[in-house]
mmCIF file of C-alpha atoms and ligand atoms in Angstrom:
data_model
loop_
_atom_site.group_PDB
_atom_site.id
_atom_site.type_symbol
_atom_site.label_atom_id
_atom_site.label_comp_id
_atom_site.label_asym_id
_atom_site.label_seq_id
_atom_site.Cartn_x
_atom_site.Cartn_y
_atom_site.Cartn_z
ATOM 1 C CA MET A 1 -57.492 -6.789 -25.844
ATOM 2 C CA LYS A 2 -58.089 -4.601 -22.783
ATOM 3 C CA ASN A 3 -61.847 -5.164 -22.944
ATOM 4 C CA LYS A 4 -61.423 -8.882 -23.099
ATOM 5 C CA LEU A 5 -59.389 -9.043 -19.901
ATOM 6 C CA ASP A 6 -61.182 -8.664 -16.602
ATOM 7 C CA SER A 7 -59.307 -6.650 -13.949
ATOM 8 C CA SER A 8 -61.009 -8.535 -11.125
ATOM 9 C CA ASN A 9 -59.563 -11.780 -12.475
ATOM 10 C CA ILE A 10 -56.027 -12.862 -11.773
ATOM 11 C CA MET A 11 -53.742 -12.720 -14.767
ATOM 12 C CA LEU A 12 -51.255 -15.481 -15.470
ATOM 13 C CA ALA A 13 -48.384 -15.019 -17.913
ATOM 14 C CA ILE A 14 -47.083 -18.131 -19.640
ATOM 15 C CA GLN A 15 -44.432 -18.630 -22.287
ATOM 16 C CA LYS A 16 -45.594 -17.509 -25.715
ATOM 17 C CA ASN A 17 -43.741 -20.014 -27.798
ATOM 18 C CA GLY A 18 -41.343 -22.598 -26.479
ATOM 19 C CA ARG A 19 -40.823 -25.714 -24.460
ATOM 20 C CA LEU A 20 -42.814 -24.555 -21.440
ATOM 21 C CA THR A 21 -45.950 -23.519 -23.368
ATOM 22 C CA LYS A 22 -47.420 -27.000 -23.822
ATOM 23 C CA TYR A 23 -46.608 -28.069 -20.257
ATOM 24 C CA SER A 24 -48.012 -24.852 -18.769
ATOM 25 C CA ILE A 25 -51.341 -25.330 -20.552
ATOM 26 C CA GLY A 26 -51.228 -29.018 -19.587
ATOM 27 C CA LEU A 27 -50.855 -28.057 -15.923
ATOM 28 C CA LEU A 28 -53.932 -25.803 -16.124
ATOM 29 C CA GLU A 29 -55.921 -28.629 -17.687
ATOM 30 C CA LYS A 30 -54.761 -31.188 -15.114
ATOM 31 C CA ALA A 31 -55.833 -28.749 -12.385
ATOM 32 C CA GLY A 32 -59.326 -28.816 -13.917
ATOM 33 C CA LEU A 33 -59.139 -25.319 -15.410
ATOM 34 C CA MET A 34 -60.938 -25.003 -18.729
ATOM 35 C CA VAL A 35 -58.977 -22.689 -20.998
ATOM 36 C CA ASP A 36 -60.189 -21.487 -24.379
ATOM 37 C CA THR A 37 -57.166 -20.529 -26.464
ATOM 38 C CA ASP A 38 -58.990 -20.733 -29.826
ATOM 39 C CA GLY A 39 -55.616 -21.498 -31.337
ATOM 40 C CA GLN A 40 -54.547 -17.928 -30.571
ATOM 41 C CA LYS A 41 -51.364 -17.250 -28.684
ATOM 42 C CA LEU A 42 -51.980 -13.796 -27.246
ATOM 43 C CA TYR A 43 -54.465 -14.274 -24.455
ATOM 44 C CA ALA A 44 -56.958 -16.836 -23.226
ATOM 45 C CA LYS A 45 -59.745 -16.967 -20.704
ATOM 46 C CA CYS A 46 -60.532 -19.622 -18.185
ATOM 47 C CA ARG A 47 -64.182 -20.708 -18.229
ATOM 48 C CA ASN A 48 -64.435 -22.046 -14.680
ATOM 49 C CA PHE A 49 -62.073 -19.808 -12.679
ATOM 50 C CA PRO A 50 -61.563 -16.016 -12.589
ATOM 51 C CA LEU A 51 -58.320 -16.310 -14.531
ATOM 52 C CA ASP A 52 -56.993 -14.654 -17.689
ATOM 53 C CA ILE A 53 -53.909 -16.034 -19.402
ATOM 54 C CA VAL A 54 -51.511 -13.949 -21.471
ATOM 55 C CA PHE A 55 -48.804 -15.425 -23.686
ATOM 56 C CA ILE A 56 -45.539 -13.521 -23.194
ATOM 57 C CA ARG A 57 -41.891 -13.952 -24.133
ATOM 58 C CA ASP A 58 -39.986 -15.779 -21.402
ATOM 59 C CA GLU A 59 -37.583 -12.977 -20.558
ATOM 60 C CA ASP A 60 -40.412 -10.463 -20.021
ATOM 61 C CA ILE A 61 -42.398 -12.598 -17.564
ATOM 62 C CA PRO A 62 -40.386 -12.024 -14.330
ATOM 63 C CA ASN A 63 -40.477 -8.218 -14.617
ATOM 64 C CA LEU A 64 -44.176 -8.162 -15.481
ATOM 65 C CA VAL A 65 -44.842 -10.208 -12.350
ATOM 66 C CA GLU A 66 -42.485 -8.140 -10.180
ATOM 67 C CA THR A 67 -44.180 -4.896 -11.195
ATOM 68 C CA GLY A 68 -47.700 -6.332 -10.853
ATOM 69 C CA VAL A 69 -48.687 -5.970 -14.515
ATOM 70 C CA VAL A 70 -49.620 -9.640 -14.281
ATOM 71 C CA ASP A 71 -50.345 -11.411 -11.000
ATOM 72 C CA ILE A 72 -48.540 -14.699 -11.574
ATOM 73 C CA GLY A 73 -46.276 -16.274 -14.147
ATOM 74 C CA ILE A 74 -44.816 -19.591 -15.193
ATOM 75 C CA VAL A 75 -41.173 -19.369 -16.251
ATOM 76 C CA GLY A 76 -37.877 -21.230 -15.905
ATOM 77 C CA ASN A 77 -35.921 -20.254 -12.807
ATOM 78 C CA ASN A 78 -32.915 -19.718 -15.100
ATOM 79 C CA VAL A 79 -34.759 -16.662 -16.480
ATOM 80 C CA ILE A 80 -35.635 -15.392 -12.992
ATOM 81 C CA ALA A 81 -32.009 -15.757 -11.866
ATOM 82 C CA GLU A 82 -30.648 -14.041 -14.971
ATOM 83 C CA ILE A 83 -32.998 -11.070 -14.634
ATOM 84 C CA ASN A 84 -32.602 -11.055 -10.850
ATOM 85 C CA ALA A 85 -36.325 -10.438 -10.480
ATOM 86 C CA LEU A 86 -37.696 -9.867 -6.998
ATOM 87 C CA VAL A 87 -40.617 -12.270 -7.081
ATOM 88 C CA ASP A 88 -42.044 -14.972 -4.843
ATOM 89 C CA ASN A 89 -41.449 -18.552 -5.932
ATOM 90 C CA LYS A 90 -44.809 -20.140 -5.172
ATOM 91 C CA LEU A 91 -44.328 -23.640 -6.541
ATOM 92 C CA LEU A 92 -41.730 -25.698 -8.400
ATOM 93 C CA LEU A 93 -43.629 -27.207 -11.307
ATOM 94 C CA ASP A 94 -41.658 -30.370 -12.065
ATOM 95 C CA PHE A 95 -41.318 -29.693 -15.801
ATOM 96 C CA GLY A 96 -39.020 -27.655 -18.030
ATOM 97 C CA TYR A 97 -35.930 -29.289 -16.577
ATOM 98 C CA CYS A 98 -32.678 -28.041 -18.097
ATOM 99 C CA ARG A 99 -29.109 -27.175 -17.116
ATOM 100 C CA LEU A 100 -26.909 -24.204 -17.908
ATOM 101 C CA VAL A 101 -23.596 -25.790 -18.866
ATOM 102 C CA ILE A 102 -20.146 -24.731 -19.942
ATOM 103 C CA ALA A 103 -19.243 -26.554 -23.149
ATOM 104 C CA VAL A 104 -16.254 -26.531 -25.474
ATOM 105 C CA GLN A 105 -15.492 -28.025 -28.891
ATOM 106 C CA LYS A 106 -14.902 -31.782 -28.709
ATOM 107 C CA GLU A 107 -11.287 -31.467 -29.869
ATOM 108 C CA SER A 108 -10.515 -28.503 -27.572
ATOM 109 C CA SER A 109 -7.650 -28.867 -25.089
ATOM 110 C CA ILE A 110 -9.835 -27.193 -22.433
ATOM 111 C CA SER A 111 -10.828 -29.831 -19.916
ATOM 112 C CA SER A 112 -11.993 -27.894 -16.857
ATOM 113 C CA ILE A 113 -13.231 -24.423 -15.946
ATOM 114 C CA CYS A 114 -9.738 -23.551 -14.639
ATOM 115 C CA ASP A 115 -8.505 -23.696 -18.247
ATOM 116 C CA LEU A 116 -10.891 -20.833 -19.100
ATOM 117 C CA GLU A 117 -8.813 -18.126 -17.344
ATOM 118 C CA ASN A 118 -8.795 -15.019 -19.628
ATOM 119 C CA LYS A 119 -10.775 -16.889 -22.299
ATOM 120 C CA LYS A 120 -13.953 -15.775 -24.070
ATOM 121 C CA ILE A 121 -17.270 -17.427 -23.161
ATOM 122 C CA ALA A 122 -20.368 -16.807 -25.279
ATOM 123 C CA THR A 123 -23.735 -16.904 -23.521
ATOM 124 C CA SER A 124 -27.242 -15.507 -23.297
ATOM 125 C CA TYR A 125 -26.925 -15.671 -19.500
ATOM 126 C CA PRO A 126 -24.188 -13.110 -18.702
ATOM 127 C CA ARG A 127 -25.347 -12.484 -15.139
ATOM 128 C CA ILE A 128 -25.443 -16.115 -13.991
ATOM 129 C CA VAL A 129 -22.191 -16.894 -15.797
ATOM 130 C CA SER A 130 -20.225 -13.893 -14.489
ATOM 131 C CA GLN A 131 -21.422 -14.546 -10.923
ATOM 132 C CA TYR A 132 -20.357 -18.162 -11.248
ATOM 133 C CA PHE A 133 -16.839 -17.317 -12.430
ATOM 134 C CA GLN A 134 -16.454 -14.511 -9.877
ATOM 135 C CA LYS A 135 -17.226 -17.046 -7.146
ATOM 136 C CA LYS A 136 -14.636 -19.413 -8.601
ATOM 137 C CA LYS A 137 -12.144 -16.492 -8.846
ATOM 138 C CA ILE A 138 -11.563 -17.209 -12.523
ATOM 139 C CA SER A 139 -11.350 -14.171 -14.784
ATOM 140 C CA VAL A 140 -13.243 -14.655 -18.063
ATOM 141 C CA ASN A 141 -14.397 -12.440 -20.909
ATOM 142 C CA ILE A 142 -18.154 -12.826 -21.424
ATOM 143 C CA ILE A 143 -19.560 -12.339 -24.925
ATOM 144 C CA GLN A 144 -23.317 -11.785 -24.774
ATOM 145 C CA LEU A 145 -25.371 -13.322 -27.591
ATOM 146 C CA ASN A 146 -29.145 -13.590 -27.843
ATOM 147 C CA GLY A 147 -29.222 -16.879 -29.732
ATOM 148 C CA SER A 148 -27.300 -19.502 -31.705
ATOM 149 C CA VAL A 149 -24.736 -19.500 -28.912
ATOM 150 C CA GLU A 150 -23.649 -23.030 -29.812
ATOM 151 C CA LEU A 151 -22.143 -21.738 -33.067
ATOM 152 C CA SER A 152 -19.690 -19.373 -31.410
ATOM 153 C CA PRO A 153 -16.706 -21.738 -30.918
ATOM 154 C CA ALA A 154 -16.902 -22.787 -34.594
ATOM 155 C CA LEU A 155 -17.078 -19.108 -35.605
ATOM 156 C CA ASN A 156 -14.067 -18.310 -33.379
ATOM 157 C CA ILE A 157 -16.190 -15.903 -31.354
ATOM 158 C CA ALA A 158 -15.390 -17.697 -28.108
ATOM 159 C CA SER A 159 -13.430 -20.626 -26.678
ATOM 160 C CA ALA A 160 -16.430 -21.916 -24.749
ATOM 161 C CA ILE A 161 -20.153 -21.407 -24.406
ATOM 162 C CA ALA A 162 -22.503 -21.307 -21.454
ATOM 163 C CA ASP A 163 -25.862 -22.482 -22.753
ATOM 164 C CA LEU A 164 -28.957 -24.362 -21.719
ATOM 165 C CA THR A 165 -29.191 -28.030 -22.439
ATOM 166 C CA SER A 166 -32.019 -30.421 -21.911
ATOM 167 C CA THR A 167 -31.731 -33.524 -24.101
ATOM 168 C CA GLY A 168 -28.133 -32.711 -25.078
ATOM 169 C CA SER A 169 -28.898 -33.063 -28.786
ATOM 170 C CA THR A 170 -28.041 -29.445 -29.705
ATOM 171 C CA LEU A 171 -24.601 -29.808 -28.099
ATOM 172 C CA ALA A 172 -24.024 -33.152 -29.828
ATOM 173 C CA ILE A 173 -25.015 -31.774 -33.249
ATOM 174 C CA SER A 174 -22.686 -28.811 -32.670
ATOM 175 C CA ASP A 175 -19.749 -31.084 -31.691
ATOM 176 C CA LEU A 176 -19.551 -29.606 -28.215
ATOM 177 C CA ARG A 177 -18.842 -31.361 -24.941
ATOM 178 C CA VAL A 178 -19.880 -30.311 -21.447
ATOM 179 C CA ILE A 179 -17.141 -29.529 -18.943
ATOM 180 C CA GLU A 180 -19.306 -28.144 -16.126
ATOM 181 C CA THR A 181 -22.921 -27.634 -15.051
ATOM 182 C CA ILE A 182 -23.321 -24.217 -13.475
ATOM 183 C CA PHE A 183 -27.082 -23.898 -12.943
ATOM 184 C CA LYS A 184 -29.982 -26.374 -12.735
ATOM 185 C CA SER A 185 -33.416 -25.157 -13.695
ATOM 186 C CA GLN A 186 -37.064 -26.121 -13.903
ATOM 187 C CA ALA A 187 -40.305 -24.215 -14.412
ATOM 188 C CA VAL A 188 -41.634 -22.316 -11.419
ATOM 189 C CA LEU A 189 -44.859 -20.491 -10.582
ATOM 190 C CA ILE A 190 -44.064 -16.956 -9.446
ATOM 191 C CA SER A 191 -46.092 -14.127 -7.965
ATOM 192 C CA GLN A 192 -45.448 -10.587 -6.767
ATOM 193 C CA LYS A 193 -43.754 -10.338 -3.349
ATOM 194 C CA VAL A 194 -46.806 -8.505 -2.038
ATOM 195 C CA THR A 195 -50.078 -9.121 -3.859
ATOM 196 C CA SER A 196 -52.257 -6.096 -4.649
ATOM 197 C CA SER A 197 -55.391 -7.276 -2.826
ATOM 198 C CA GLU A 198 -56.561 -9.923 -0.397
ATOM 199 C CA LYS A 199 -59.074 -11.138 -2.967
ATOM 200 C CA LYS A 200 -56.326 -11.751 -5.507
ATOM 201 C CA GLN A 201 -54.124 -13.393 -2.885
ATOM 202 C CA ASN A 202 -56.967 -15.821 -2.073
ATOM 203 C CA LEU A 203 -57.381 -16.629 -5.759
ATOM 204 C CA ILE A 204 -53.638 -17.248 -6.121
ATOM 205 C CA ASP A 205 -53.634 -19.499 -3.026
ATOM 206 C CA ASN A 206 -56.589 -21.390 -4.456
ATOM 207 C CA LEU A 207 -54.779 -21.862 -7.746
ATOM 208 C CA VAL A 208 -51.585 -23.075 -6.029
ATOM 209 C CA PHE A 209 -53.727 -25.548 -4.055
ATOM 210 C CA ARG A 210 -55.187 -26.904 -7.317
ATOM 211 C CA PHE A 211 -51.790 -27.135 -9.003
ATOM 212 C CA LYS A 212 -50.396 -29.060 -6.018
ATOM 213 C CA ALA A 213 -53.327 -31.493 -6.134
ATOM 214 C CA ALA A 214 -52.695 -32.079 -9.852
ATOM 215 C CA GLN A 215 -48.947 -32.530 -9.232
ATOM 216 C CA ASN A 216 -49.509 -34.968 -6.353
ATOM 217 C CA ALA A 217 -51.955 -36.987 -8.425
ATOM 218 C CA GLN A 218 -49.251 -37.573 -11.023
ATOM 219 C CA LYS A 219 -46.868 -38.879 -8.393
ATOM 220 C CA TYR A 220 -49.272 -41.556 -7.125
ATOM 221 C CA LYS A 221 -51.392 -44.416 -8.436
ATOM 222 C CA TYR A 222 -54.414 -45.943 -6.763
ATOM 223 C CA ILE A 223 -53.823 -49.647 -6.219
ATOM 224 C CA MET A 224 -56.250 -52.445 -5.347
ATOM 225 C CA MET A 225 -55.322 -56.044 -4.634
ATOM 226 C CA ASN A 226 -56.489 -59.223 -2.954
ATOM 227 C CA ALA A 227 -54.358 -60.963 -0.357
ATOM 228 C CA PRO A 228 -54.551 -63.594 2.380
ATOM 229 C CA GLN A 229 -55.518 -61.895 5.652
ATOM 230 C CA GLU A 230 -52.481 -63.409 7.406
ATOM 231 C CA LYS A 231 -50.194 -61.364 5.105
ATOM 232 C CA LEU A 232 -51.856 -58.058 5.913
ATOM 233 C CA LYS A 233 -49.143 -56.756 8.245
ATOM 234 C CA GLN A 234 -46.429 -57.389 5.674
ATOM 235 C CA ILE A 235 -48.486 -55.794 2.916
ATOM 236 C CA ILE A 236 -49.207 -52.654 4.955
ATOM 237 C CA ALA A 237 -45.470 -52.354 5.625
ATOM 238 C CA ILE A 238 -44.873 -52.302 1.846
ATOM 239 C CA VAL A 239 -47.795 -50.005 0.898
ATOM 240 C CA PRO A 240 -48.645 -47.916 3.968
ATOM 241 C CA GLY A 241 -50.696 -45.476 1.847
ATOM 242 C CA LEU A 242 -51.293 -41.854 2.707
ATOM 243 C CA LYS A 243 -52.637 -42.593 6.206
ATOM 244 C CA SER A 244 -53.280 -46.329 6.093
ATOM 245 C CA PRO A 245 -54.841 -48.665 3.501
ATOM 246 C CA THR A 246 -58.565 -49.460 3.279
ATOM 247 C CA ILE A 247 -59.163 -53.134 4.070
ATOM 248 C CA THR A 248 -62.380 -54.917 3.017
ATOM 249 C CA PRO A 249 -63.104 -58.608 3.702
ATOM 250 C CA LEU A 250 -63.664 -60.767 0.597
ATOM 251 C CA ALA A 251 -66.487 -63.333 0.275
ATOM 252 C CA THR A 252 -63.737 -65.998 0.309
ATOM 253 C CA LYS A 253 -62.860 -66.673 3.945
ATOM 254 C CA GLY A 254 -59.399 -65.575 5.089
ATOM 255 C CA TRP A 255 -58.941 -63.121 2.182
ATOM 256 C CA VAL A 256 -59.118 -59.339 2.092
ATOM 257 C CA SER A 257 -59.135 -56.596 -0.524
ATOM 258 C CA ILE A 258 -56.600 -53.801 0.059
ATOM 259 C CA GLN A 259 -56.916 -50.335 -1.479
ATOM 260 C CA THR A 260 -54.291 -47.672 -1.139
ATOM 261 C CA ALA A 261 -52.178 -45.031 -2.891
ATOM 262 C CA ILE A 262 -48.692 -45.938 -4.072
ATOM 263 C CA GLN A 263 -45.911 -43.673 -5.309
ATOM 264 C CA GLU A 264 -45.352 -43.921 -9.043
ATOM 265 C CA ASP A 265 -41.544 -43.998 -8.821
ATOM 266 C CA VAL A 266 -41.488 -47.115 -6.606
ATOM 267 C CA PHE A 267 -44.519 -48.775 -8.184
ATOM 268 C CA TRP A 268 -42.863 -51.762 -9.919
ATOM 269 C CA GLU A 269 -40.442 -52.457 -7.111
ATOM 270 C CA LYS A 270 -43.321 -52.599 -4.587
ATOM 271 C CA VAL A 271 -45.633 -54.622 -6.844
ATOM 272 C CA GLU A 272 -42.878 -57.211 -7.177
ATOM 273 C CA LYS A 273 -42.678 -57.525 -3.366
ATOM 274 C CA LEU A 274 -46.473 -57.680 -3.037
ATOM 275 C CA LYS A 275 -46.639 -60.535 -5.529
ATOM 276 C CA GLN A 276 -43.880 -62.422 -3.753
ATOM 277 C CA ILE A 277 -45.817 -62.456 -0.492
ATOM 278 C CA GLY A 278 -49.053 -63.596 -2.108
ATOM 279 C CA ALA A 279 -51.024 -60.531 -3.291
ATOM 280 C CA SER A 280 -53.010 -61.155 -6.482
ATOM 281 C CA GLY A 281 -55.548 -59.421 -8.743
ATOM 282 C CA ILE A 282 -53.492 -56.243 -8.480
ATOM 283 C CA ILE A 283 -55.162 -53.310 -10.244
ATOM 284 C CA ALA A 284 -53.563 -49.849 -10.573
ATOM 285 C CA LEU A 285 -55.555 -46.777 -11.568
ATOM 286 C CA PRO A 286 -54.474 -43.207 -12.315
ATOM 287 C CA ILE A 287 -55.456 -40.547 -9.782
ATOM 288 C CA GLU A 288 -56.879 -37.317 -11.160
ATOM 289 C CA LYS A 289 -56.439 -35.091 -8.093
ATOM 290 C CA LEU A 290 -54.807 -35.807 -4.755
ATOM 291 C CA ILE A 291 -55.320 -33.518 -1.781
ATOM 292 C CA THR A 292 -53.029 -34.520 1.059
HETATM 293 C C1 LIG B 301 -32.083 -24.041 -25.618
HETATM 294 C C2 LIG B 301 -30.611 -23.840 -25.830
HETATM 295 C C3 LIG B 301 -30.269 -24.843 -26.899
HETATM 296 C C4 LIG B 301 -31.327 -25.907 -26.725
HETATM 297 C C5 LIG B 301 -30.731 -27.137 -26.088
HETATM 298 O O1 LIG B 301 -32.796 -23.268 -26.526
HETATM 299 O O2 LIG B 301 -30.287 -22.523 -26.182
HETATM 300 O O3 LIG B 301 -30.350 -24.276 -28.169
HETATM 301 O O4 LIG B 301 -32.330 -25.399 -25.844
HETATM 302 O O5 LIG B 301 -31.677 -28.150 -25.878
HETATM 303 P P1 LIG B 301 -31.332 -29.681 -26.096
HETATM 304 O O6 LIG B 301 -30.246 -30.022 -25.133
HETATM 305 O O7 LIG B 301 -32.615 -30.408 -25.778
HETATM 306 O O8 LIG B 301 -30.918 -29.868 -27.527
HETATM 307 P P2 LIG B 301 -34.388 -23.205 -26.434
HETATM 308 O O9 LIG B 301 -35.009 -24.279 -27.267
HETATM 309 O O10 LIG B 301 -34.812 -23.219 -24.998
HETATM 310 O O11 LIG B 301 -34.775 -21.855 -27.086
HETATM 311 P P3 LIG B 301 -33.882 -20.607 -27.471
HETATM 312 O O12 LIG B 301 -33.113 -21.033 -28.679
HETATM 313 O O13 LIG B 301 -34.910 -19.542 -27.758
HETATM 314 O O14 LIG B 301 -33.026 -20.295 -26.301
#
């Protein structure tokens, strides 16, 4: 493998096999980076950027970044917090959302974290969990497990678990109910605190710039509409755009075409208002990249 990786390239570590893998590759693609994985999950090369990608187990990524074995990594900030890695958080990636929760069996009499005094809690996140309970001044006995944590109450290993949940289906299947959220997580792009060379730092900055453009593009749509000129002020108040909308006169007297960017999360609410004040022929298009 050594020969296939180029030391003048930057090396990105992404999750080998899990929920972040697909989204991490998706982010590279949305940023216009062409990655040849050839179906292999060990390493990949980028065809149009000096970037090598290595597929690594989640829990190894923060240390590999901290020690400079790889230049950057994509990993959940739950993993970074658990390992206590000294890395730079370059960019929150808006995927891989999950929560570390305390859960107990549905029929358990435990209803709050105060009821856990001197009780056993099974988890794969002993550091985050013990810090949490120390802060709350509640003494608990942490049982460290590397997987299948949700089984531990049924196996009488522990009274409660501290585990990650995303959809909540694993907890539901295991007849567990959440009593507290102790940590919220999402995927994050990390780098070494001090990068080994200026050249690499520039490449990392360039990559972050591209990722941001891809992220911004997803948050906006490009919208075009026709409207009576007299309504222009009201329309601009609803869709002010990034700086201000582009206005073009239509062949029909007294009408204009308005083009602007609109945030995805308020799209329908704003379109409703635009229609009410007389906008018509409203067209929305996806944006591929958005540099603000
Ligand atoms: C986590 C966690 C649960 C599951 C919960 O495991 O340990 O098993 O996700 O997700 P849900 O709320 O969507 O059902 P993950 O799949 O991240 O992998 P792991 O088992 O290797 O920890």
